[in-house]
Structure formats: C-alpha cells, structure tokens
Amino acid sequence: MTSSSLQRILVLSALAVLGCASEGRPTRVAADEGRTPVTVTGPGQHVARRAMLEVHASFWVRAGSARATADAARAMATFAEQHQGWVQSSSLQESGVSGQVTLRVPPETLGALRATLTRLGGGHGALREQVTRTDVTDALMDLDARLRVARATEARLLALLDQHGGALADVLAVERALAEQRTHIEQLESVQRGAQGRVDLATVEVWFEREVLDMRAPLGQQMTAAAREGLEAARSVGVGGVLFALRVGPALLMLLALAALGWRVAKGLRASRAK
C-alpha cells in the first residue's frame, strides 16, 4: 500500500473511533427508558409507550382469594397470547392479596385491555390508569443515520483490504479498524432493535390488589361481601379437608389394616396359651 492508502486508513480509523465515542453519549432512547409509554401522535412519528394500569377499588369483589388473583393473572396471559403479545413477568403473593403482571402487547390493543380489566374488576369502572407519551422519532432517525455512516466506513475499509500489495503492518491496521467498526455497527444495531421493540410492543404493567372493605359502606354491601368471604372460606376449608384426606387416607388405611392384623395375631396367641 502507498502512503496515501495508509493516510486513508488512519482517517477511517479516526472516524470509527469518533463513532464509538458518540455511542457513549446518552441518547433520547436511553433517557426515555424510565418514562412511561403510548400512542402514535402523528404521521411518520414513532412513539414508545408504557401503560401502567392498576386495579384497586373494584377488585376486592373479584380478587378476594389467591385463586381469584391467579385467575386474573391467567386472564392477562390469555389476553397477551390472543393479541400477538407475551408476558414479560408475573408475580403473585402466596396470600393472594395482590399480584403484578407485565405484558408486551401491540399499542392498539390497550382499549381492549382496559375493557378486560374493567370486567375483572367487577365492572364498577374503578380502574386507575396512567399513560404517558414519549416521542422517539428523532432518536430513531439519529440511529439510522449513524448506522448508514458506520456501514459506509465498513465498505471503504473492505475496499482497502481488497487492494493487494503493501506492507503487512498496513494490512493488519486495516483489519483492526474493520473489526472495531463491525463491533460498533453491532452495538448500534442492538440499540436500534431495542428502541424499535418499544415502539412495536407497548409495555403494560398491571397490578391486582384486593381492597379492604370500607366499613362506611352500606350495610347491605358489607353483608354481601362478608357472606361471599364466608363462602370462600368454607370452600377453602372443605377443599383442604378433602385434599388432606386424599393425602393421608391410603397411609391411614394401611396402618389400620396392620393394627387389625396385629390385634388378631395377639388374640390368637392368647387363645392358644389359655388352652
């Protein structure tokens, strides 16, 4: 390679280093990750959205037990599957008092999800919701531009590498610059995929919590809630008793059979001694 080729290598290497350095600067995408998402606000705009839907006031009717809370969590998983989404995380307390589910679903399904949560909350409409908008159009366009520059630099380095001749040190310098540039491109592509994923699928966090009955509520409402809790407790006790019997029943029958056999043997021995 000639001295001019070596100068071009140094210039391209400097561009690659500058590109990698710019990667360390915080972008809007990174700054927006802690904010909460929502809708596409205009033509050609990408909007990351994160909806937080909490069910409190109306859910004490439907989530009065661990079984009811688990049923609600399963309903959220079914909703995500039906709308080409998925469950990112799920957490339920053993007591069944509360639970939390994080979904990734298309942004246009938030209306249907809101209706499902209202139904799970007993239809009383006590659904608390927080939805915020974050426009990431500029950040995505910046990523696209940086990727185009990085790939163009990679192409120029490949063209230099294809030129035969020159010192071995020059060839090794081009290969090092090419490896660094490809690493830089992979990092940019990873950031781009993450940003695009937050646009394509909204992140929805749903909390289920049984609200304690307000003693200032009408007497009829308190009596209805108390009766429902009593029936649920009776059902739990009954089911627990049946399960306990099924678990210990076979072993208990075996012990009784052994005791009866021992009693008969002992009785036979006493009868033989009496003779």
mmCIF file of C-alpha atoms in Angstrom:
data_model
loop_
_atom_site.group_PDB
_atom_site.id
_atom_site.type_symbol
_atom_site.label_atom_id
_atom_site.label_comp_id
_atom_site.label_asym_id
_atom_site.label_seq_id
_atom_site.Cartn_x
_atom_site.Cartn_y
_atom_site.Cartn_z
ATOM 1 C CA MET A 1 0.000 0.000 0.000
ATOM 2 C CA THR A 2 1.137 3.582 -0.699
ATOM 3 C CA SER A 3 1.482 6.358 1.850
ATOM 4 C CA SER A 4 -1.826 7.818 0.659
ATOM 5 C CA SER A 5 -3.534 4.495 1.393
ATOM 6 C CA LEU A 6 -2.071 4.498 4.879
ATOM 7 C CA GLN A 7 -3.379 8.023 5.418
ATOM 8 C CA ARG A 8 -6.831 6.871 4.350
ATOM 9 C CA ILE A 9 -6.619 4.014 6.842
ATOM 10 C CA LEU A 10 -5.747 6.445 9.625
ATOM 11 C CA VAL A 11 -8.625 8.745 8.672
ATOM 12 C CA LEU A 12 -11.121 5.865 8.581
ATOM 13 C CA SER A 13 -9.836 4.566 11.910
ATOM 14 C CA ALA A 14 -10.323 8.016 13.408
ATOM 15 C CA LEU A 15 -13.885 8.111 12.086
ATOM 16 C CA ALA A 16 -14.566 4.702 13.618
ATOM 17 C CA VAL A 17 -13.188 5.853 16.981
ATOM 18 C CA LEU A 18 -15.310 9.002 16.857
ATOM 19 C CA GLY A 19 -18.372 6.913 16.058
ATOM 20 C CA CYS A 20 -17.698 4.622 19.005
ATOM 21 C CA ALA A 21 -17.170 7.632 21.262
ATOM 22 C CA SER A 22 -20.503 9.100 20.223
ATOM 23 C CA GLU A 23 -22.101 5.811 21.269
ATOM 24 C CA GLY A 24 -21.183 6.602 24.874
ATOM 25 C CA ARG A 25 -23.231 9.804 24.829
ATOM 26 C CA PRO A 26 -26.740 9.333 26.258
ATOM 27 C CA THR A 27 -29.425 9.440 23.579
ATOM 28 C CA ARG A 28 -33.107 10.195 23.967
ATOM 29 C CA VAL A 29 -33.842 6.497 23.733
ATOM 30 C CA ALA A 30 -31.756 5.762 26.816
ATOM 31 C CA ALA A 31 -33.206 8.742 28.659
ATOM 32 C CA ASP A 32 -36.756 7.738 27.808
ATOM 33 C CA GLU A 33 -36.486 4.184 29.107
ATOM 34 C CA GLY A 34 -37.532 5.227 32.592
ATOM 35 C CA ARG A 35 -40.606 7.066 31.389
ATOM 36 C CA THR A 36 -43.983 5.600 30.792
ATOM 37 C CA PRO A 37 -45.362 4.920 27.171
ATOM 38 C CA VAL A 38 -48.458 5.499 24.482
ATOM 39 C CA THR A 39 -49.949 6.243 21.061
ATOM 40 C CA VAL A 40 -48.553 7.239 17.707
ATOM 41 C CA THR A 41 -49.093 11.001 17.672
ATOM 42 C CA GLY A 42 -48.548 11.914 14.040
ATOM 43 C CA PRO A 43 -47.592 10.713 10.572
ATOM 44 C CA GLY A 44 -44.095 9.318 10.408
ATOM 45 C CA GLN A 45 -43.597 9.511 14.176
ATOM 46 C CA HIS A 46 -42.539 6.549 16.315
ATOM 47 C CA VAL A 47 -43.819 6.727 19.884
ATOM 48 C CA ALA A 48 -42.595 4.362 22.595
ATOM 49 C CA ARG A 49 -45.378 3.664 25.047
ATOM 50 C CA ARG A 50 -45.619 2.189 28.513
ATOM 51 C CA ALA A 51 -49.048 1.989 30.073
ATOM 52 C CA MET A 52 -49.493 1.411 33.783
ATOM 53 C CA LEU A 53 -52.913 0.044 34.683
ATOM 54 C CA GLU A 54 -53.675 -0.510 38.355
ATOM 55 C CA VAL A 55 -56.853 -2.190 39.622
ATOM 56 C CA HIS A 56 -57.719 -1.253 43.199
ATOM 57 C CA ALA A 57 -61.157 -0.098 44.274
ATOM 58 C CA SER A 58 -63.274 -2.551 42.333
ATOM 59 C CA PHE A 59 -61.093 -5.608 42.644
ATOM 60 C CA TRP A 60 -61.818 -6.543 46.212
ATOM 61 C CA VAL A 61 -65.006 -8.140 44.911
ATOM 62 C CA ARG A 62 -63.260 -10.430 42.439
ATOM 63 C CA ALA A 63 -59.793 -10.885 43.970
ATOM 64 C CA GLY A 64 -60.771 -11.943 47.465
ATOM 65 C CA SER A 65 -58.600 -15.064 47.386
ATOM 66 C CA ALA A 66 -55.399 -16.452 45.963
ATOM 67 C CA ARG A 67 -57.462 -18.402 43.449
ATOM 68 C CA ALA A 68 -59.177 -15.251 42.145
ATOM 69 C CA THR A 69 -55.876 -13.396 41.816
ATOM 70 C CA ALA A 70 -54.311 -16.323 39.965
ATOM 71 C CA ASP A 71 -57.337 -16.466 37.647
ATOM 72 C CA ALA A 72 -56.886 -12.766 36.845
ATOM 73 C CA ALA A 73 -53.193 -13.293 36.075
ATOM 74 C CA ARG A 74 -54.075 -16.177 33.758
ATOM 75 C CA ALA A 75 -56.645 -13.952 32.043
ATOM 76 C CA MET A 76 -53.890 -11.412 31.337
ATOM 77 C CA ALA A 77 -51.651 -14.125 29.871
ATOM 78 C CA THR A 78 -54.507 -15.305 27.660
ATOM 79 C CA PHE A 79 -55.141 -11.737 26.503
ATOM 80 C CA ALA A 80 -51.489 -11.277 25.540
ATOM 81 C CA GLU A 81 -51.423 -14.530 23.568
ATOM 82 C CA GLN A 82 -54.628 -13.653 21.732
ATOM 83 C CA HIS A 83 -53.209 -10.282 20.657
ATOM 84 C CA GLN A 84 -49.772 -11.443 19.466
ATOM 85 C CA GLY A 85 -48.079 -10.360 22.672
ATOM 86 C CA TRP A 86 -46.418 -12.100 25.587
ATOM 87 C CA VAL A 87 -45.999 -12.000 29.368
ATOM 88 C CA GLN A 88 -42.723 -10.391 30.353
ATOM 89 C CA SER A 89 -43.035 -11.099 34.084
ATOM 90 C CA SER A 90 -45.601 -12.237 36.630
ATOM 91 C CA SER A 91 -45.574 -12.049 40.415
ATOM 92 C CA LEU A 92 -48.279 -13.251 42.824
ATOM 93 C CA GLN A 93 -48.224 -13.173 46.613
ATOM 94 C CA GLU A 94 -48.839 -16.514 48.292
ATOM 95 C CA SER A 95 -51.638 -14.953 50.333
ATOM 96 C CA GLY A 96 -53.391 -13.899 47.133
ATOM 97 C CA VAL A 97 -53.794 -10.321 48.397
ATOM 98 C CA SER A 98 -52.018 -8.801 45.400
ATOM 99 C CA GLY A 99 -50.334 -9.654 42.138
ATOM 100 C CA GLN A 100 -48.461 -7.956 39.310
ATOM 101 C CA VAL A 101 -48.218 -8.863 35.623
ATOM 102 C CA THR A 102 -46.126 -7.134 32.947
ATOM 103 C CA LEU A 103 -47.320 -7.588 29.361
ATOM 104 C CA ARG A 104 -45.876 -6.713 25.968
ATOM 105 C CA VAL A 105 -48.772 -6.125 23.578
ATOM 106 C CA PRO A 106 -49.401 -4.021 20.448
ATOM 107 C CA PRO A 107 -50.287 -0.407 21.348
ATOM 108 C CA GLU A 108 -53.630 -0.576 19.533
ATOM 109 C CA THR A 109 -54.879 -3.267 21.962
ATOM 110 C CA LEU A 110 -54.850 -1.005 25.041
ATOM 111 C CA GLY A 111 -58.567 -0.235 24.642
ATOM 112 C CA ALA A 112 -59.466 -3.934 24.659
ATOM 113 C CA LEU A 113 -57.149 -4.493 27.632
ATOM 114 C CA ARG A 114 -58.851 -1.665 29.526
ATOM 115 C CA ALA A 115 -62.253 -3.300 28.932
ATOM 116 C CA THR A 116 -60.923 -6.672 30.129
ATOM 117 C CA LEU A 117 -59.552 -5.137 33.322
ATOM 118 C CA THR A 118 -62.852 -3.368 33.985
ATOM 119 C CA ARG A 119 -64.641 -6.706 33.658
ATOM 120 C CA LEU A 120 -62.159 -8.392 36.009
ATOM 121 C CA GLY A 121 -62.734 -5.581 38.497
ATOM 122 C CA GLY A 122 -66.446 -6.331 38.682
ATOM 123 C CA GLY A 123 -67.494 -3.780 36.067
ATOM 124 C CA HIS A 124 -67.521 -0.889 38.557
ATOM 125 C CA GLY A 125 -65.114 1.172 36.481
ATOM 126 C CA ALA A 126 -62.766 1.851 39.411
ATOM 127 C CA LEU A 127 -59.774 1.395 37.151
ATOM 128 C CA ARG A 128 -56.813 3.700 37.750
ATOM 129 C CA GLU A 129 -54.676 4.280 34.687
ATOM 130 C CA GLN A 130 -51.547 6.233 33.838
ATOM 131 C CA VAL A 131 -50.397 6.560 30.216
ATOM 132 C CA THR A 132 -47.694 8.924 29.010
ATOM 133 C CA ARG A 133 -46.317 9.686 25.536
ATOM 134 C CA THR A 134 -42.670 9.662 24.558
ATOM 135 C CA ASP A 135 -41.752 10.694 21.006
ATOM 136 C CA VAL A 136 -38.578 8.854 19.894
ATOM 137 C CA THR A 137 -38.673 9.824 16.217
ATOM 138 C CA ASP A 138 -35.510 11.946 16.374
ATOM 139 C CA ALA A 139 -33.629 9.249 18.278
ATOM 140 C CA LEU A 140 -34.530 6.569 15.718
ATOM 141 C CA MET A 141 -33.588 8.839 12.817
ATOM 142 C CA ASP A 142 -30.260 9.575 14.515
ATOM 143 C CA LEU A 143 -29.608 5.846 14.901
ATOM 144 C CA ASP A 144 -30.428 5.253 11.239
ATOM 145 C CA ALA A 145 -28.004 7.988 10.143
ATOM 146 C CA ARG A 146 -25.214 6.690 12.371
ATOM 147 C CA LEU A 147 -25.714 3.173 11.050
ATOM 148 C CA ARG A 148 -25.504 4.375 7.450
ATOM 149 C CA VAL A 149 -22.233 6.191 8.165
ATOM 150 C CA ALA A 150 -20.820 3.187 10.020
ATOM 151 C CA ARG A 151 -21.698 0.785 7.205
ATOM 152 C CA ALA A 152 -20.232 3.131 4.599
ATOM 153 C CA THR A 153 -16.996 3.249 6.603
ATOM 154 C CA GLU A 154 -17.021 -0.554 6.782
ATOM 155 C CA ALA A 155 -17.416 -0.741 2.995
ATOM 156 C CA ARG A 156 -14.457 1.582 2.459
ATOM 157 C CA LEU A 157 -12.297 -0.483 4.803
ATOM 158 C CA LEU A 158 -13.253 -3.641 2.917
ATOM 159 C CA ALA A 159 -12.305 -1.951 -0.356
ATOM 160 C CA LEU A 160 -8.898 -1.048 1.070
ATOM 161 C CA LEU A 161 -8.436 -4.606 2.291
ATOM 162 C CA ASP A 162 -9.183 -5.936 -1.181
ATOM 163 C CA GLN A 163 -6.293 -3.919 -2.609
ATOM 164 C CA HIS A 164 -3.353 -6.311 -2.830
ATOM 165 C CA GLY A 165 0.175 -5.312 -2.011
ATOM 166 C CA GLY A 166 1.624 -3.113 0.661
ATOM 167 C CA ALA A 167 3.324 -3.844 3.936
ATOM 168 C CA LEU A 168 1.949 -6.419 6.365
ATOM 169 C CA ALA A 169 1.606 -3.721 9.020
ATOM 170 C CA ASP A 170 -0.755 -1.776 6.754
ATOM 171 C CA VAL A 171 -2.942 -4.848 6.184
ATOM 172 C CA LEU A 172 -3.086 -5.552 9.920
ATOM 173 C CA ALA A 173 -4.037 -1.926 10.591
ATOM 174 C CA VAL A 174 -6.955 -2.180 8.159
ATOM 175 C CA GLU A 175 -8.113 -5.457 9.734
ATOM 176 C CA ARG A 176 -8.043 -3.930 13.221
ATOM 177 C CA ALA A 177 -10.006 -0.901 12.064
ATOM 178 C CA LEU A 178 -12.513 -3.186 10.312
ATOM 179 C CA ALA A 179 -13.007 -5.306 13.445
ATOM 180 C CA GLU A 180 -13.601 -2.198 15.568
ATOM 181 C CA GLN A 181 -16.047 -0.819 13.019
ATOM 182 C CA ARG A 182 -18.047 -4.058 12.910
ATOM 183 C CA THR A 183 -18.258 -4.088 16.711
ATOM 184 C CA HIS A 184 -19.532 -0.509 16.575
ATOM 185 C CA ILE A 185 -22.164 -1.486 13.981
ATOM 186 C CA GLU A 186 -23.354 -4.400 16.143
ATOM 187 C CA GLN A 187 -23.754 -2.058 19.123
ATOM 188 C CA LEU A 188 -25.774 0.423 17.074
ATOM 189 C CA GLU A 189 -27.987 -2.359 15.699
ATOM 190 C CA SER A 190 -28.642 -3.638 19.231
ATOM 191 C CA VAL A 191 -29.727 -0.165 20.391
ATOM 192 C CA GLN A 192 -31.901 0.198 17.290
ATOM 193 C CA ARG A 193 -33.629 -3.158 17.878
ATOM 194 C CA GLY A 194 -34.385 -2.231 21.480
ATOM 195 C CA ALA A 195 -35.814 1.156 20.516
ATOM 196 C CA GLN A 196 -37.921 -0.307 17.719
ATOM 197 C CA GLY A 197 -39.184 -3.042 20.039
ATOM 198 C CA ARG A 198 -40.522 -0.429 22.459
ATOM 199 C CA VAL A 199 -42.410 1.144 19.563
ATOM 200 C CA ASP A 200 -43.842 -2.086 18.147
ATOM 201 C CA LEU A 201 -44.990 -3.506 21.516
ATOM 202 C CA ALA A 202 -46.216 -1.405 24.417
ATOM 203 C CA THR A 203 -45.076 -2.359 27.914
ATOM 204 C CA VAL A 204 -48.128 -2.700 30.146
ATOM 205 C CA GLU A 205 -47.794 -3.198 33.910
ATOM 206 C CA VAL A 206 -50.949 -4.391 35.646
ATOM 207 C CA TRP A 207 -51.345 -4.612 39.437
ATOM 208 C CA PHE A 208 -54.124 -6.626 41.068
ATOM 209 C CA GLU A 209 -54.885 -5.827 44.682
ATOM 210 C CA ARG A 210 -57.751 -6.784 46.937
ATOM 211 C CA GLU A 211 -59.077 -3.629 48.568
ATOM 212 C CA VAL A 212 -60.136 -3.907 52.216
ATOM 213 C CA LEU A 213 -63.870 -3.449 52.662
ATOM 214 C CA ASP A 214 -64.749 0.066 53.764
ATOM 215 C CA MET A 215 -66.758 -0.171 56.995
ATOM 216 C CA ARG A 216 -68.513 3.051 55.983
ATOM 217 C CA ALA A 217 -70.038 1.245 53.012
ATOM 218 C CA PRO A 218 -73.786 0.471 53.097
ATOM 219 C CA LEU A 219 -74.762 -2.370 55.431
ATOM 220 C CA GLY A 220 -76.123 -4.469 52.577
ATOM 221 C CA GLN A 221 -72.835 -4.210 50.707
ATOM 222 C CA GLN A 222 -70.885 -5.181 53.834
ATOM 223 C CA MET A 223 -73.156 -8.180 54.474
ATOM 224 C CA THR A 224 -72.856 -9.328 50.866
ATOM 225 C CA ALA A 225 -69.079 -9.076 50.997
ATOM 226 C CA ALA A 226 -68.959 -10.881 54.362
ATOM 227 C CA ALA A 227 -71.174 -13.679 53.037
ATOM 228 C CA ARG A 228 -69.006 -14.021 49.945
ATOM 229 C CA GLU A 229 -65.846 -14.203 52.050
ATOM 230 C CA GLY A 230 -67.505 -16.733 54.364
ATOM 231 C CA LEU A 231 -68.483 -18.961 51.456
ATOM 232 C CA GLU A 232 -64.990 -18.674 50.035
ATOM 233 C CA ALA A 233 -63.500 -19.616 53.415
ATOM 234 C CA ALA A 234 -65.880 -22.577 53.737
ATOM 235 C CA ARG A 235 -64.978 -23.724 50.251
ATOM 236 C CA SER A 236 -61.272 -23.456 51.070
ATOM 237 C CA VAL A 237 -61.735 -25.443 54.294
ATOM 238 C CA GLY A 238 -63.781 -28.097 52.508
ATOM 239 C CA VAL A 239 -61.318 -28.443 49.674
ATOM 240 C CA GLY A 240 -58.453 -28.532 52.153
ATOM 241 C CA GLY A 241 -60.152 -31.303 54.127
ATOM 242 C CA VAL A 242 -60.737 -33.392 51.024
ATOM 243 C CA LEU A 243 -57.153 -32.938 49.876
ATOM 244 C CA PHE A 244 -55.878 -33.843 53.348
ATOM 245 C CA ALA A 245 -57.985 -36.993 53.362
ATOM 246 C CA LEU A 246 -56.704 -37.962 49.932
ATOM 247 C CA ARG A 247 -53.123 -37.426 51.025
ATOM 248 C CA VAL A 248 -53.223 -39.296 54.344
ATOM 249 C CA GLY A 249 -56.117 -41.679 53.644
ATOM 250 C CA PRO A 250 -54.136 -44.509 51.993
ATOM 251 C CA ALA A 251 -51.446 -44.445 54.669
ATOM 252 C CA LEU A 252 -54.074 -44.363 57.432
ATOM 253 C CA LEU A 253 -55.901 -47.351 55.943
ATOM 254 C CA MET A 254 -52.643 -49.277 55.786
ATOM 255 C CA LEU A 255 -51.920 -48.509 59.439
ATOM 256 C CA LEU A 256 -55.427 -49.599 60.446
ATOM 257 C CA ALA A 257 -55.019 -52.836 58.493
ATOM 258 C CA LEU A 258 -51.693 -53.552 60.211
ATOM 259 C CA ALA A 259 -53.217 -52.759 63.607
ATOM 260 C CA ALA A 260 -56.146 -55.114 62.934
ATOM 261 C CA LEU A 261 -53.760 -57.864 61.837
ATOM 262 C CA GLY A 262 -51.642 -57.386 64.957
ATOM 263 C CA TRP A 263 -54.736 -57.498 67.157
ATOM 264 C CA ARG A 264 -55.891 -60.770 65.568
ATOM 265 C CA VAL A 265 -52.432 -62.324 65.976
ATOM 266 C CA ALA A 266 -52.283 -61.253 69.602
ATOM 267 C CA LYS A 267 -55.775 -62.601 70.199
ATOM 268 C CA GLY A 268 -54.805 -65.953 68.654
ATOM 269 C CA LEU A 269 -51.715 -66.185 70.852
ATOM 270 C CA ARG A 270 -53.739 -65.508 73.982
ATOM 271 C CA ALA A 271 -56.280 -68.171 72.972
ATOM 272 C CA SER A 272 -53.548 -70.783 72.396
ATOM 273 C CA ARG A 273 -51.987 -70.072 75.790
ATOM 274 C CA ALA A 274 -55.359 -70.406 77.501
ATOM 275 C CA LYS A 275 -55.674 -73.963 76.169
#
